[in-house]
């Protein structure tokens, strides 16, 4: 039977929200049902809502609270009403029955913990919080490192009073939560010494795209308030859930080292204070890979138990190194979104970049940027403006609701600004260092539609919003696949009805994530002093510049592969031209000058040549990490611009030197069909490869002898030319004759309905498209296939 005034967490379950509120019910649920699965949850007890009601009744507070709430409805200032209610509650004594219960429970906790006065975290747990449709981010108060009976008893009325903070009153009013029956429970949880360890937050889905197969984990040194409130830019990890159960794998797709400028520790008197982190702490992640995987596995078990995406708080005890889950609640924004429609935003203009940071969501907004140093300046804010602040907390919500976008100097994806902006459905960029110094009183465009990095541009730039209707999409024989360049964008398109990725370009991953020439990373001694300094700054925190390249490449490719797991993802090795390679950091020292790079030293010809062989080795290492360490064996590799059969053999041998052997561990190797020799010798190429992907631009260029970049010849460049069409027909027939699949990756099927019809009638296996073309082409192909069948 549940005790009337208090009980151990183990006594409660998620069915007891009315008795102990959302937080404490969740803690009870986890201790009762999940500790047997290895999940560590600190011990503790909860004062029930019966104790709160006894406190209100014993001190005759109900009438006064009702009177003040009526004054608020009649127009009295929120700050005045909230202060009056809290003042009355803080002045009221605890009933003897509550004092007796708390003393007894705390004494028993001391015995269970083996400590005469165990430090505890005292947390407020309201009956209307942590529900599927209410996040209550930071509405009630928590008090950390409360030590001793007297301090604990003094803290309990402060928890009760926090039910009526100004932000809590405003939040309930906004969400239409009636005050009738509202009550609060107090959780007393054994303190995890994360003040000398680390702590943070994890979500069991991608908070920006709603992609369900990720755990997004953030953390920083010290107590967790700095991560939750967005005071610091935390470390971040992206972990792929479907492969977590295999102990031989490490499916950490990406890891980012945050600045972690501050850490919250305990002062000599036991109160939490912020101190500067050391240089070593700022450049070192607060968790090891094994600790990240352990927390991620716990999160997936919690999610499986609750049956919905979860928002989880974790802590690492710095004294014994143990990990704990200290809270879990349903995620309330992305998991409730309608999935039949996808809105996409596209920036159509450009302008000077003012600041960048972490993109929250995928929206775009323009407006006048107004910097506020605190809520005392809220009267200066204008409806529809861009709110710029160092950070936000729950007191800022009334202003945030009036903003078209939000930009903060600090914070990560789990900061208050990020959480509330998702809930409000507005664009936000957090961790945009220097925003408050740069953006004030100027018109800006805030873009979160370009991947994980959000950008604030000068001026009001043109953009568009499109809505894709995904309901009742047809199924086609011809596989419709996706072209992807930016890894961050891959996650945004997970809802599209495609059957994998037909082209992921490694050169774009290099450009977006590695930024430096592979050979420069291997041989920095050949660079100028200035370039070496830039390279050192770029690769800081990695074992070596070469390791940096492999890390970043594997992260980018891994995210692309995960976005369509377990469907096939075709990753093309780098196909920069020499002039493009030269534009990378350190590239000019390693690239020759060519009059016509388009048909020069590119693609396959580089991979076995001493001028790039080592760089190709790094690309191979990255692919191996994705397939073997992360476990994403849906990755297929593709060789571009392979001119001859002898060249094909050399490249396959070079891959084998680096541990990539066609056929081993299911590895498939495709080749681009973009040179007439690929068509004429399709059967011979097919004996060496598993499939072809038609590069219609280069094939047209080389078939017709037209420089596709020459404006004078633009009228001659046409993929629908009979010579090109006949080549494609022959390729498909010959490839199928030797058991190879054929796809195409290009814009032509999107631009020309008759070209898509031709491909379907020729029997092509797949058409890979840019995201905005998927839905219309899918309908077109379905209609063509249906008409062909009748």
XYZ file of N, CA and C in Angstrom, residues 257-483:
681
model
N 33.368 17.915 -29.429
C 33.885 18.444 -28.172
C 33.396 19.873 -27.987
N 32.604 20.096 -26.957
C 32.080 21.433 -26.687
C 33.074 22.282 -25.911
N 32.806 23.584 -25.839
C 33.712 24.485 -25.124
C 33.710 24.240 -23.618
N 32.535 23.931 -23.056
C 32.415 23.641 -21.613
C 33.140 24.721 -20.793
N 32.747 25.964 -20.999
C 33.470 27.089 -20.424
C 33.467 27.093 -18.891
N 32.386 26.593 -18.302
C 32.227 26.597 -16.852
C 31.860 25.201 -16.365
N 32.046 24.971 -15.075
C 31.481 23.775 -14.457
C 30.926 24.165 -13.096
N 29.797 23.560 -12.759
C 29.162 23.839 -11.481
C 29.673 22.826 -10.458
N 30.279 23.342 -9.413
C 30.853 22.497 -8.357
C 30.242 22.916 -7.024
N 30.673 22.269 -5.956
C 30.191 22.602 -4.625
C 31.238 23.432 -3.895
N 30.821 24.585 -3.396
C 31.727 25.436 -2.621
C 32.016 24.792 -1.274
N 32.895 25.413 -0.506
C 33.277 24.844 0.799
C 32.079 24.734 1.746
N 31.082 25.603 1.559
C 29.888 25.497 2.410
C 28.836 24.558 1.828
N 29.181 23.886 0.689
C 28.279 22.909 0.100
C 27.306 23.450 -0.908
N 27.328 24.760 -1.158
C 26.394 25.330 -2.132
C 26.993 25.247 -3.535
N 26.150 25.062 -4.548
C 26.663 24.975 -5.922
C 27.144 26.335 -6.443
N 28.314 26.352 -7.056
C 28.862 27.573 -7.658
C 29.506 27.215 -8.992
N 29.561 28.183 -9.901
C 30.229 27.992 -11.178
C 31.672 28.461 -11.105
N 32.573 27.661 -11.660
C 33.984 28.031 -11.764
C 34.428 27.795 -13.199
N 35.487 28.461 -13.611
C 36.029 28.262 -14.949
C 36.629 26.867 -15.073
N 36.448 26.251 -16.228
C 37.107 24.968 -16.483
C 38.563 25.211 -16.885
N 39.373 24.174 -16.749
C 40.769 24.271 -17.163
C 40.870 24.081 -18.672
N 42.019 24.421 -19.213
C 42.234 24.232 -20.651
C 42.095 22.764 -21.021
N 42.584 21.865 -20.163
C 42.489 20.435 -20.438
C 41.043 19.968 -20.428
N 40.233 20.485 -19.506
C 38.824 20.094 -19.434
C 38.056 20.576 -20.661
N 38.431 21.715 -21.188
C 37.716 22.245 -22.350
C 37.993 21.431 -23.610
N 39.153 20.837 -23.691
C 39.517 20.085 -24.896
C 39.330 18.586 -24.730
N 38.896 18.141 -23.551
C 38.679 16.714 -23.289
C 37.191 16.457 -23.099
N 36.665 15.447 -23.780
C 35.255 15.108 -23.603
C 35.030 14.518 -22.218
N 33.844 14.769 -21.689
C 33.578 14.411 -20.300
C 33.201 12.940 -20.121
N 33.037 12.198 -21.216
C 32.752 10.764 -21.140
C 33.642 10.026 -22.123
N 33.983 8.792 -21.765
C 34.675 7.923 -22.714
C 33.660 7.302 -23.660
N 34.133 6.715 -24.748
C 33.222 6.058 -25.687
C 32.432 4.950 -25.009
N 33.081 4.183 -24.150
C 32.378 3.091 -23.471
C 31.283 3.619 -22.547
N 31.546 4.748 -21.883
C 30.521 5.347 -21.023
C 29.357 5.878 -21.863
N 29.668 6.450 -23.013
C 28.614 6.925 -23.914
C 27.725 5.761 -24.348
N 28.349 4.647 -24.722
C 27.568 3.484 -25.166
C 26.714 2.933 -24.028
N 27.259 2.928 -22.804
C 26.484 2.416 -21.667
C 25.252 3.280 -21.433
N 25.424 4.599 -21.420
C 24.273 5.482 -21.213
C 23.274 5.323 -22.349
N 23.773 5.220 -23.586
C 22.872 5.060 -24.734
C 22.076 3.764 -24.628
N 22.730 2.679 -24.195
C 21.995 1.413 -24.024
C 20.927 1.549 -22.939
N 21.273 2.205 -21.847
C 20.276 2.432 -20.808
C 19.091 3.226 -21.365
N 19.386 4.248 -22.139
C 18.314 5.088 -22.688
C 17.380 4.283 -23.587
N 17.937 3.396 -24.399
C 17.080 2.599 -25.286
C 16.215 1.632 -24.480
N 16.754 1.106 -23.378
C 15.944 0.219 -22.523
C 14.829 1.002 -21.833
N 15.137 2.224 -21.420
C 14.110 3.074 -20.815
C 13.018 3.379 -21.840
N 13.437 3.725 -23.058
C 12.474 4.011 -24.119
C 11.601 2.793 -24.412
N 12.225 1.616 -24.490
C 11.460 0.399 -24.768
C 10.442 0.135 -23.662
N 10.834 0.405 -22.425
C 9.925 0.166 -21.301
C 8.744 1.134 -21.336
N 9.011 2.396 -21.614
C 7.947 3.396 -21.613
C 7.135 3.386 -22.901
N 7.740 2.884 -23.981
C 7.028 2.814 -25.246
C 6.918 4.127 -25.984
N 7.832 5.061 -25.703
C 7.831 6.351 -26.398
C 9.213 6.971 -26.275
N 9.560 7.913 -27.178
C 10.852 8.598 -27.050
C 10.973 9.293 -25.703
N 12.196 9.293 -25.160
C 12.410 9.782 -23.803
C 13.466 10.878 -23.739
N 13.322 11.700 -22.724
C 14.269 12.757 -22.356
C 14.858 12.308 -21.016
N 16.159 12.031 -21.006
C 16.796 11.364 -19.869
C 17.927 12.222 -19.311
N 18.007 12.341 -17.993
C 19.132 13.023 -17.347
C 20.066 11.976 -16.748
N 21.371 12.139 -16.992
C 22.366 11.201 -16.481
C 23.408 11.963 -15.654
N 24.127 11.221 -14.832
C 25.185 11.826 -14.026
C 26.289 10.797 -13.805
N 27.516 11.285 -13.751
C 28.677 10.444 -13.454
C 29.279 10.907 -12.135
N 29.378 9.990 -11.192
C 29.981 10.287 -9.890
C 31.495 10.352 -10.056
N 32.075 11.502 -9.755
C 33.511 11.673 -9.935
C 34.350 10.976 -8.898
N 33.730 10.508 -7.801
C 34.492 9.832 -6.756
C 34.713 8.359 -7.086
N 33.675 7.682 -7.543
C 33.829 6.252 -7.851
C 33.696 5.946 -9.346
N 33.410 6.960 -10.162
C 33.323 6.758 -11.610
C 32.042 6.110 -12.087
N 31.089 5.866 -11.180
C 29.851 5.176 -11.555
C 28.904 6.114 -12.303
N 28.133 5.532 -13.219
C 27.126 6.267 -13.983
C 25.743 6.016 -13.399
N 24.881 7.021 -13.478
C 23.523 6.913 -12.960
C 22.542 7.620 -13.904
N 21.303 7.136 -13.897
C 20.184 7.860 -14.493
C 19.440 8.536 -13.348
N 19.304 9.860 -13.424
C 18.682 10.583 -12.312
C 17.285 11.085 -12.649
N 16.870 10.972 -13.914
C 15.517 11.368 -14.281
C 15.219 10.883 -15.693
N 13.953 10.622 -15.979
C 13.513 10.267 -17.330
C 12.069 10.706 -17.491
N 11.783 11.288 -18.638
C 10.429 11.769 -18.911
C 10.141 11.621 -20.407
N 8.899 11.518 -20.806
C 8.593 11.443 -22.240
C 9.030 12.712 -22.969
N 9.607 12.556 -24.166
C 9.909 13.693 -25.030
C 8.581 14.187 -25.599
N 8.379 15.506 -25.606
C 7.034 16.019 -25.864
C 6.883 16.862 -27.108
N 7.944 16.986 -27.933
C 7.830 17.852 -29.110
C 7.888 17.025 -30.387
N 9.062 16.481 -30.723
C 9.227 15.764 -31.984
C 8.386 14.499 -32.048
N 8.229 13.821 -30.926
C 7.511 12.546 -30.940
C 6.018 12.725 -31.192
N 5.510 13.954 -31.069
C 4.083 14.197 -31.274
C 3.780 14.841 -32.625
N 4.827 15.059 -33.430
C 4.607 15.702 -34.713
C 3.870 14.798 -35.688
N 3.075 15.412 -36.550
C 2.423 14.678 -37.632
C 3.486 14.240 -38.632
N 3.457 12.985 -39.024
C 4.499 12.464 -39.912
C 4.049 12.348 -41.357
N 2.797 12.660 -41.647
C 2.325 12.510 -43.028
C 2.755 13.675 -43.921
N 3.103 14.814 -43.314
C 3.557 15.976 -44.076
C 4.939 16.394 -43.596
N 5.767 16.801 -44.516
C 7.102 17.282 -44.193
C 7.255 18.679 -44.771
N 7.532 19.664 -43.909
C 7.785 21.022 -44.369
C 9.279 21.216 -44.568
N 9.639 21.786 -45.675
C 11.043 22.039 -45.966
C 11.252 23.519 -46.242
N 12.368 24.027 -45.787
C 12.716 25.428 -45.983
C 13.984 25.495 -46.828
N 13.980 26.394 -47.798
C 15.118 26.549 -48.692
C 15.506 28.009 -48.771
N 16.764 28.313 -48.465
C 17.268 29.674 -48.564
C 17.562 29.987 -50.028
N 16.983 31.042 -50.544
C 17.156 31.372 -51.955
C 18.062 32.575 -52.177
N 18.332 33.342 -51.136
C 19.242 34.476 -51.236
C 20.535 34.192 -50.498
N 21.442 35.145 -50.524
C 22.699 35.000 -49.800
C 23.132 36.371 -49.301
N 24.028 36.359 -48.322
C 24.509 37.604 -47.745
C 25.668 37.332 -46.820
N 26.263 38.366 -46.260
C 27.382 38.187 -45.333
C 26.962 37.365 -44.111
N 27.839 36.450 -43.687
C 27.591 35.634 -42.493
C 28.026 36.427 -41.261
N 27.114 36.585 -40.308
C 27.411 37.347 -39.100
C 27.892 36.445 -37.968
N 27.164 35.383 -37.665
C 27.578 34.403 -36.659
C 27.027 33.035 -37.046
N 27.616 31.985 -36.488
C 27.113 30.623 -36.674
C 27.035 29.933 -35.319
N 26.238 28.870 -35.262
C 26.105 28.097 -34.033
C 25.409 26.789 -34.325
N 24.803 26.205 -33.326
C 24.105 24.935 -33.455
C 22.670 25.189 -33.905
N 22.287 24.613 -35.047
C 20.937 24.806 -35.566
C 19.941 23.972 -34.779
N 18.831 24.591 -34.416
C 17.739 23.903 -33.735
C 16.542 23.892 -34.677
N 16.127 22.699 -35.119
C 15.070 22.602 -36.098
C 15.603 22.866 -37.495
N 14.699 23.172 -38.437
C 15.109 23.356 -39.826
C 14.421 24.548 -40.478
N 13.976 25.493 -39.673
C 13.216 26.620 -40.199
C 14.131 27.784 -40.562
N 13.564 28.779 -41.224
C 14.237 30.028 -41.563
C 13.317 31.171 -41.149
N 13.889 32.250 -40.632
C 13.094 33.422 -40.268
C 13.948 34.673 -40.422
N 13.299 35.790 -40.710
C 13.980 37.078 -40.819
C 13.320 38.075 -39.877
N 14.086 39.078 -39.481
C 13.534 40.120 -38.625
C 14.619 40.977 -38.036
N 14.203 41.954 -37.274
C 15.143 42.832 -36.585
C 15.678 42.122 -35.346
N 16.985 42.087 -35.226
C 17.604 41.446 -34.068
C 17.628 42.416 -32.892
N 17.122 41.949 -31.774
C 17.102 42.766 -30.550
C 17.813 41.985 -29.451
N 18.881 42.562 -28.920
C 19.652 41.923 -27.854
C 19.079 42.345 -26.509
N 18.744 41.366 -25.681
C 18.287 41.637 -24.320
C 19.298 41.050 -23.342
N 19.729 41.856 -22.376
C 20.672 41.353 -21.374
C 19.968 40.650 -20.231
N 18.664 40.848 -20.124
C 17.888 40.202 -19.072
C 16.422 40.540 -19.239
N 15.579 39.879 -18.442
C 14.139 40.100 -18.575
C 13.718 41.500 -18.141
N 14.598 42.216 -17.443
C 14.256 43.588 -17.082
C 14.175 44.489 -18.307
N 14.690 43.996 -19.456
C 14.611 44.756 -20.695
C 13.501 44.256 -21.622
N 12.636 43.394 -21.126
C 11.616 42.767 -21.977
C 10.714 43.791 -22.653
N 10.538 44.947 -22.052
C 9.661 45.976 -22.634
C 10.199 46.500 -23.960
N 11.508 46.289 -24.236
C 12.116 46.760 -25.481
C 11.835 45.833 -26.660
N 11.361 44.625 -26.373
C 11.229 43.633 -27.443
C 9.972 43.899 -28.268
N 10.091 43.616 -29.583
C 8.980 43.833 -30.511
C 8.487 42.489 -31.035
N 7.186 42.355 -31.219
C 6.619 41.128 -31.788
C 7.236 40.845 -33.157
N 7.643 39.578 -33.378
C 8.199 39.181 -34.658
C 9.674 39.466 -34.820
N 10.311 40.046 -33.809
C 11.753 40.314 -33.886
C 12.537 39.042 -33.583
N 13.849 39.107 -33.833
C 14.750 38.002 -33.506
C 15.327 38.268 -32.124
N 15.048 37.374 -31.181
C 15.540 37.527 -29.817
C 16.988 37.055 -29.735
N 17.877 37.914 -29.249
C 19.286 37.574 -29.079
C 19.632 37.755 -27.607
N 20.181 36.715 -26.984
C 20.505 36.766 -25.558
C 21.710 35.885 -25.281
N 22.334 36.108 -24.150
C 23.455 35.242 -23.773
C 22.956 33.818 -23.563
N 21.831 33.679 -22.866
C 21.156 32.400 -22.679
C 19.738 32.710 -22.234
N 18.889 31.697 -22.161
C 17.536 31.906 -21.649
C 17.267 30.919 -20.524
N 16.253 31.237 -19.735
C 15.748 30.311 -18.731
C 14.228 30.431 -18.745
N 13.515 29.660 -17.921
C 12.050 29.683 -18.006
C 11.407 31.062 -17.843
N 12.096 32.004 -17.181
C 11.525 33.335 -17.031
C 11.391 34.067 -18.368
N 12.146 33.609 -19.378
C 12.154 34.285 -20.674
C 11.001 33.847 -21.587
N 10.258 32.831 -21.216
C 9.272 32.250 -22.124
C 8.273 33.263 -22.686
N 7.737 34.191 -21.890
C 6.790 35.152 -22.476
C 7.373 35.946 -23.648
N 8.655 36.303 -23.574
C 9.288 37.022 -24.680
C 9.576 36.077 -25.838
N 10.014 34.859 -25.524
C 10.335 33.890 -26.572
C 9.119 33.609 -27.452
N 7.937 33.622 -26.870
C 6.720 33.355 -27.638
C 6.443 34.446 -28.671
N 6.990 35.619 -28.471
C 6.751 36.747 -29.378
C 7.802 36.833 -30.476
N 8.842 35.981 -30.405
C 9.970 36.074 -31.326
C 9.735 35.257 -32.590
N 10.323 35.719 -33.706
C 10.308 34.921 -34.937
C 11.459 33.922 -34.954
N 12.507 34.214 -34.171
C 13.668 33.324 -34.065
C 14.431 33.694 -32.799
N 15.302 32.784 -32.370
C 16.075 32.993 -31.148
C 17.533 32.662 -31.442
N 18.439 33.490 -30.952
C 19.877 33.244 -31.074
C 20.505 33.469 -29.705
N 21.300 32.501 -29.231
C 21.970 32.654 -27.937
C 23.471 32.461 -28.079
N 24.213 33.144 -27.220
C 25.673 33.016 -27.210
C 26.120 31.614 -26.829
N 25.427 31.023 -25.860
C 25.859 29.737 -25.302
C 24.736 28.725 -25.390
N 25.063 27.471 -24.999
C 24.051 26.421 -24.958
C 24.223 25.388 -26.054
N 23.614 24.234 -25.829
C 23.625 23.136 -26.787
C 22.211 22.718 -27.124
N 22.079 21.527 -27.724
C 20.772 21.073 -28.200
C 19.781 20.793 -27.075
N 20.284 20.645 -25.842
C 19.383 20.366 -24.727
C 19.239 21.572 -23.808
N 19.701 22.726 -24.236
C 19.556 23.933 -23.427
C 18.106 24.391 -23.412
N 17.815 25.284 -22.484
C 16.451 25.779 -22.370
C 15.990 26.440 -23.668
N 16.852 27.256 -24.270
C 16.469 27.940 -25.506
C 16.125 26.951 -26.608
N 16.905 25.858 -26.708
C 16.649 24.853 -27.737
C 15.330 24.130 -27.481
N 15.097 23.737 -26.249
C 13.884 22.981 -25.911
C 12.634 23.815 -26.182
N 12.641 25.058 -25.712
C 11.444 25.893 -25.855
C 11.216 26.287 -27.306
N 12.287 26.562 -28.057
C 12.096 26.942 -29.464
C 11.487 25.798 -30.264
N 11.884 24.547 -29.955
C 11.248 23.397 -30.621
C 9.764 23.353 -30.275
N 9.474 23.582 -29.001
C 8.088 23.527 -28.547
C 7.252 24.615 -29.219
N 7.864 25.785 -29.429
C 7.155 26.901 -30.053
C 7.166 26.805 -31.574
N 8.027 25.936 -32.132
C 8.098 25.778 -33.573
C 8.740 26.960 -34.280
N 9.784 27.539 -33.668
C 10.469 28.669 -34.289
C 11.939 28.341 -34.481
N 12.589 29.049 -35.404
C 14.008 28.836 -35.669
C 14.831 29.296 -34.471
N 15.905 28.562 -34.181
C 16.804 28.956 -33.095
C 18.214 28.488 -33.407
N 19.174 29.304 -33.021
C 20.586 28.934 -33.100
C 21.185 29.163 -31.722
N 21.746 28.117 -31.134
C 22.343 28.215 -29.804
C 23.853 28.011 -29.917
N 24.570 28.473 -28.894
C 26.025 28.354 -28.943
C 26.641 29.203 -30.035
N 25.989 30.314 -30.398
C 26.504 31.220 -31.436
C 27.385 32.264 -30.763
N 28.624 31.890 -30.515
C 29.538 32.744 -29.770
C 29.630 34.133 -30.397
N 29.445 35.156 -29.544
C 29.558 36.536 -30.004
C 28.281 37.136 -30.546
N 27.181 36.390 -30.527
C 25.936 36.890 -31.117
C 25.473 38.192 -30.474
N 25.536 38.283 -29.153
C 25.048 39.482 -28.472
C 25.904 40.709 -28.789
N 27.169 40.481 -29.165
C 28.046 41.602 -29.497
C 27.885 42.057 -30.944
N 27.391 41.168 -31.804
C 27.403 41.436 -33.248
C 26.037 41.820 -33.799
N 24.958 41.269 -33.252
C 23.674 41.288 -33.951
C 22.731 42.426 -33.599
N 23.002 43.194 -32.588
C 21.985 44.118 -32.085
C 21.517 45.145 -33.109
N 20.185 45.288 -33.179
C 19.517 46.340 -33.944
C 19.905 46.338 -35.419
N 19.879 45.163 -36.039
C 20.097 45.066 -37.476
C 19.176 43.984 -38.012
N 18.776 44.112 -39.261
C 17.913 43.109 -39.866
C 18.751 41.900 -40.263
N 18.284 40.709 -39.876
C 19.044 39.486 -40.113
C 18.114 38.390 -40.587
N 18.719 37.346 -41.159
C 18.012 36.108 -41.495
C 18.647 34.971 -40.717
N 17.829 34.249 -39.984
C 18.291 33.118 -39.180
C 17.926 31.847 -39.933
N 18.948 31.106 -40.367
C 18.716 29.897 -41.171
C 19.181 28.656 -40.426
N 18.234 27.749 -40.205
C 18.544 26.431 -39.618
C 18.313 25.332 -40.651
N 18.256 25.717 -41.927
C 17.882 24.781 -42.992
C 19.075 24.260 -43.774
N 20.292 24.439 -43.230
C 21.483 24.068 -43.978
C 22.328 23.039 -43.239
N 21.696 22.205 -42.412
C 22.435 21.172 -41.708
C 22.527 21.467 -40.221
N 23.513 20.867 -39.551
C 23.648 21.006 -38.109
C 24.122 22.387 -37.697
N 24.777 23.101 -38.600
C 25.257 24.446 -38.297
C 24.211 25.466 -38.728
N 23.785 26.296 -37.780
C 22.861 27.373 -38.090
C 23.636 28.639 -38.395
N 23.108 29.453 -39.300
C 23.812 30.646 -39.766
C 22.906 31.862 -39.673
N 23.466 32.964 -39.156
C 22.767 34.242 -39.151
C 23.397 35.109 -40.234
N 22.566 35.493 -41.222
C 23.023 36.304 -42.345
C 22.594 37.752 -42.165
N 23.374 38.634 -42.751
C 22.998 40.050 -42.810
C 21.808 40.217 -43.750
N 20.805 40.995 -43.310
C 19.697 41.344 -44.181
C 18.567 40.330 -44.186
N 17.470 40.702 -44.820
C 16.306 39.822 -44.972
C 16.433 39.086 -46.298
N 16.846 37.837 -46.244
C 17.085 37.065 -47.456
C 15.817 36.331 -47.899
N 15.728 36.080 -49.198
C 14.586 35.340 -49.732
C 14.698 33.865 -49.368
N 13.562 33.265 -49.017
C 13.516 31.826 -48.761
C 12.110 31.330 -49.069
N 11.982 30.020 -49.200
C 10.653 29.468 -49.460
C 10.401 28.280 -48.534
N 9.122 28.013 -48.318
C 8.692 26.855 -47.536
C 7.832 25.972 -48.426
N 8.186 24.700 -48.489
C 7.412 23.725 -49.251
C 6.898 22.648 -48.310
N 5.723 22.126 -48.589
C 5.156 21.033 -47.797
C 4.981 19.816 -48.688
N 5.600 18.713 -48.272
C 5.481 17.463 -49.009
C 4.439 16.586 -48.330
N 3.471 16.113 -49.092
C 2.436 15.223 -48.574
C 2.886 13.778 -48.791
N 3.141 13.070 -47.701
C 3.687 11.716 -47.797
C 2.620 10.632 -47.674
N 1.357 11.029 -47.545
C 0.303 10.031 -47.367
C 0.032 9.265 -48.661
N -0.233 7.995 -48.510
C -0.646 7.127 -49.624
C 0.336 7.193 -50.796
N 1.625 7.182 -50.479
C 2.609 7.192 -51.554
C 2.640 5.832 -52.242
N 2.732 5.801 -53.576
C 2.705 4.519 -54.287
C 4.014 3.756 -54.128
N 3.932 2.453 -54.315
C 5.116 1.594 -54.328
C 5.462 1.312 -55.778
N 6.735 1.426 -56.126
C 7.154 1.253 -57.511
C 8.148 0.102 -57.640
N 8.169 -0.488 -58.854
C 9.199 -1.492 -59.122
C 10.568 -0.844 -59.163
N 10.636 0.312 -59.831
C 11.887 1.051 -59.907
C 12.154 1.688 -58.545
N 13.303 1.395 -57.967
C 13.625 1.950 -56.654
C 13.906 3.446 -56.769
N 13.206 4.233 -55.972
C 13.469 5.672 -55.896
C 14.391 5.893 -54.699
N 15.560 6.465 -54.987
C 16.575 6.667 -53.956
C 16.894 8.155 -53.845
N 17.812 8.477 -52.967
C 18.088 9.861 -52.611
C 19.537 10.205 -52.911
N 19.765 11.422 -53.404
C 21.120 11.977 -53.491
C 21.370 12.822 -52.248
